[in-house]
Coordinates of C-alpha atoms and ligand atoms in Angstrom, one line a residue:
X78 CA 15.7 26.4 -113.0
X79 CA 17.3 25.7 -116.3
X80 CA 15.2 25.4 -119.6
X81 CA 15.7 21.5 -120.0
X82 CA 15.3 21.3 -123.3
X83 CA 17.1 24.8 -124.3
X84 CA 19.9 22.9 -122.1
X85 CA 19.5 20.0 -124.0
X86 CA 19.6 20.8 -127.3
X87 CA 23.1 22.8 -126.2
X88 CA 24.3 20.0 -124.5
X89 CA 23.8 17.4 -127.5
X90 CA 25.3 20.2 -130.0
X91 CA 28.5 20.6 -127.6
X92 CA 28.7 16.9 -127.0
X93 CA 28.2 15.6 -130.6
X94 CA 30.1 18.2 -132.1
X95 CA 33.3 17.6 -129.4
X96 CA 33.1 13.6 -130.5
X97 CA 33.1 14.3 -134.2
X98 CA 36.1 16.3 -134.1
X99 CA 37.8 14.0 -131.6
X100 CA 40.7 12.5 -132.8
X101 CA 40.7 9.0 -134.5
X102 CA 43.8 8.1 -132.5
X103 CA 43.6 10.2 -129.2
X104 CA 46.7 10.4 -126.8
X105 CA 46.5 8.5 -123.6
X106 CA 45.6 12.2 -121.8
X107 CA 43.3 13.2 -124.8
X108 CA 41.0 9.7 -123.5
X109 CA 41.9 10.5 -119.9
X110 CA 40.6 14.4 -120.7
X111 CA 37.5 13.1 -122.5
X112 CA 36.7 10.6 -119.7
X113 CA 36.6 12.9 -117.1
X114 CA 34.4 15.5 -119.3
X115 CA 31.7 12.7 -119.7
X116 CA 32.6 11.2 -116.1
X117 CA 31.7 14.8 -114.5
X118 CA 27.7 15.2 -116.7
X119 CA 26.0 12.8 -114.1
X120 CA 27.6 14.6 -111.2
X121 CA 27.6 18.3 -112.5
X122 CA 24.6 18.1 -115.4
X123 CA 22.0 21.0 -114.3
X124 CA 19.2 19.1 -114.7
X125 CA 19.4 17.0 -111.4
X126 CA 16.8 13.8 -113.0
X127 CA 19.0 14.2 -116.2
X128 CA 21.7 13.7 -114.7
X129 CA 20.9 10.7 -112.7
X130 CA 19.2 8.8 -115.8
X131 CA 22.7 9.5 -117.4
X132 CA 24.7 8.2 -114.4
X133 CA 22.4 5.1 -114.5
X134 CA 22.8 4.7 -118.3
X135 CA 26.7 5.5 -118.5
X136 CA 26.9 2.5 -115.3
X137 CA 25.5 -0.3 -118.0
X138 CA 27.3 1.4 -120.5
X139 CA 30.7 3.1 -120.0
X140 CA 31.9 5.7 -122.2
X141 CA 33.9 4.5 -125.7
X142 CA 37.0 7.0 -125.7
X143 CA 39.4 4.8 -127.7
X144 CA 38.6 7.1 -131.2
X145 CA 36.1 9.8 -132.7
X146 CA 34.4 6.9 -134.5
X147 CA 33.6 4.8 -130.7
X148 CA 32.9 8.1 -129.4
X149 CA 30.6 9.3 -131.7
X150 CA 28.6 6.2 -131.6
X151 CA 28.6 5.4 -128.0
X152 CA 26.9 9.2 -127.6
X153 CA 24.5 8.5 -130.2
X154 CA 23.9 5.6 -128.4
X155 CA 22.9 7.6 -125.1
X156 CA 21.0 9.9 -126.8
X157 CA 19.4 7.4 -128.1
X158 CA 18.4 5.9 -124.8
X159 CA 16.8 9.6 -123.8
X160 CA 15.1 10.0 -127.3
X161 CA 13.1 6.5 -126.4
X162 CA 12.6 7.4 -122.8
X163 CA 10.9 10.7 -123.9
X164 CA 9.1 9.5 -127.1
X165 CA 11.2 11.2 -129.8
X166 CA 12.6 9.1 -133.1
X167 CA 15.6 7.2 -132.6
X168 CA 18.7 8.7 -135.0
X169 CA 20.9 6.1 -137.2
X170 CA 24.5 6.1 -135.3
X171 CA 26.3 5.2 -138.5
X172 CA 29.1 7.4 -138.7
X173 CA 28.2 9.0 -141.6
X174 CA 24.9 9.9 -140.5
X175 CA 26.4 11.3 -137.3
X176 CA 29.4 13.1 -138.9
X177 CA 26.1 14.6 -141.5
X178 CA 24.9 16.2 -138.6
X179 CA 28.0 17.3 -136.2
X180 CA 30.7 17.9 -138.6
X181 CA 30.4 17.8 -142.4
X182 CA 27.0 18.7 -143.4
X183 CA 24.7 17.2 -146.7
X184 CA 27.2 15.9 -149.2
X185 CA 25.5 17.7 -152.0
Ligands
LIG393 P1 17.5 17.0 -129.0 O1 17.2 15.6 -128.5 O2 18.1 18.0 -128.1 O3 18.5 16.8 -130.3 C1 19.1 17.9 -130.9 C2 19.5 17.4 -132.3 O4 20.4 16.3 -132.3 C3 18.3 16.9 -133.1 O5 17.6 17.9 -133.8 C4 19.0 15.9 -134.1 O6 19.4 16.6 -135.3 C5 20.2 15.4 -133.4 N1 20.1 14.1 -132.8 C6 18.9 13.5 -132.3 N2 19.2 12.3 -131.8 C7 20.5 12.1 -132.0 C8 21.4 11.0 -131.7 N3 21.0 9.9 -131.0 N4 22.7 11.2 -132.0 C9 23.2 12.3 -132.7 N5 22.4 13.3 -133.0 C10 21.1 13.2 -132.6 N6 15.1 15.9 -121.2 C11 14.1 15.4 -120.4 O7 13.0 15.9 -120.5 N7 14.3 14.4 -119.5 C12 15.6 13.8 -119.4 O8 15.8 12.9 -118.6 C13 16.6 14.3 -120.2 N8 17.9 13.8 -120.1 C14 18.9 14.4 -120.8 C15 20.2 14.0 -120.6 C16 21.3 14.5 -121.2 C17 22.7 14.0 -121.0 C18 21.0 15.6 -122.1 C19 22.2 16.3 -122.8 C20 19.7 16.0 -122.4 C21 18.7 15.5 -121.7 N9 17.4 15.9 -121.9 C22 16.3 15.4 -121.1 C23 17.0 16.9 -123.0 C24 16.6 16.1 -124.2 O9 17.5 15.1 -124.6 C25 16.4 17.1 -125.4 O10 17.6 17.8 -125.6 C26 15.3 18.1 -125.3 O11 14.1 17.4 -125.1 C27 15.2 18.9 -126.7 O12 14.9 17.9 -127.7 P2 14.9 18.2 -129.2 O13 13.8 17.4 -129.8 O14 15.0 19.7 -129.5 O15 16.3 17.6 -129.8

């Protein structure tokens, strides 16, 4: 089996990274594109009781693809939800804290 938190951490980095650089205005097939992406993790997501928290979680809370800012805090959000679940420290899902991490780096 996978290395769940190996898979993790490349998940989050593909996923975080694929929001920030998402377009503020997507086309009505860039949203369709990225709902089907998030649609397919809680059927296709390796880790089988992953996978079924995240369909649970995405059911009370559907995906945000209307722009990378939405997007980006929406999957902050579900991280979020697993970061509580398993103990770890919640992360700030401002956008500048988010695009800090997945897409410009420290200021200075
Ligand atoms: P990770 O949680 O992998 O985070 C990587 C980096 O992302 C952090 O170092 C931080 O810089 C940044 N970050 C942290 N939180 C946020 C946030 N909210 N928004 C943006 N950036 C952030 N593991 C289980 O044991 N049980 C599960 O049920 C489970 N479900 C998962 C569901 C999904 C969809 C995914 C992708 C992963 C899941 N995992 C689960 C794995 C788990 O979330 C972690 O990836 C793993 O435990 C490794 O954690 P980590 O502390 O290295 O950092």
């Amino acid at each position: 089996p996978p290395d769940v938190e190996q898979l993790g951490r490349a998940t989050w980095t593909f996923l975080h990274t694929t929001a920030a650089y998402y377009p503020e205005r997507p086309t009505p097939t860039q949203r369709a594109n990225m709902l089907s992406l998030l649609r397919s993790l809680p059927l296709l997501y390796p880790c089988s009781h992953c996978a079924s928290h995240l369909g649970t979680n995405m059911q009370e809370h559907p995906p945000d693809v209307s722009g990378r800012v939405a997007l980006s805090r929406w999957l902050c959000e579900r991280h979020n939800d697993v970061n509580v679940r398993l103990g770890k420290e919640r992360f700030d899902c401002a956008i500048e804290k988010t695009d800090e991490r997945w897409k410009d780096g420290p200021s200075d």
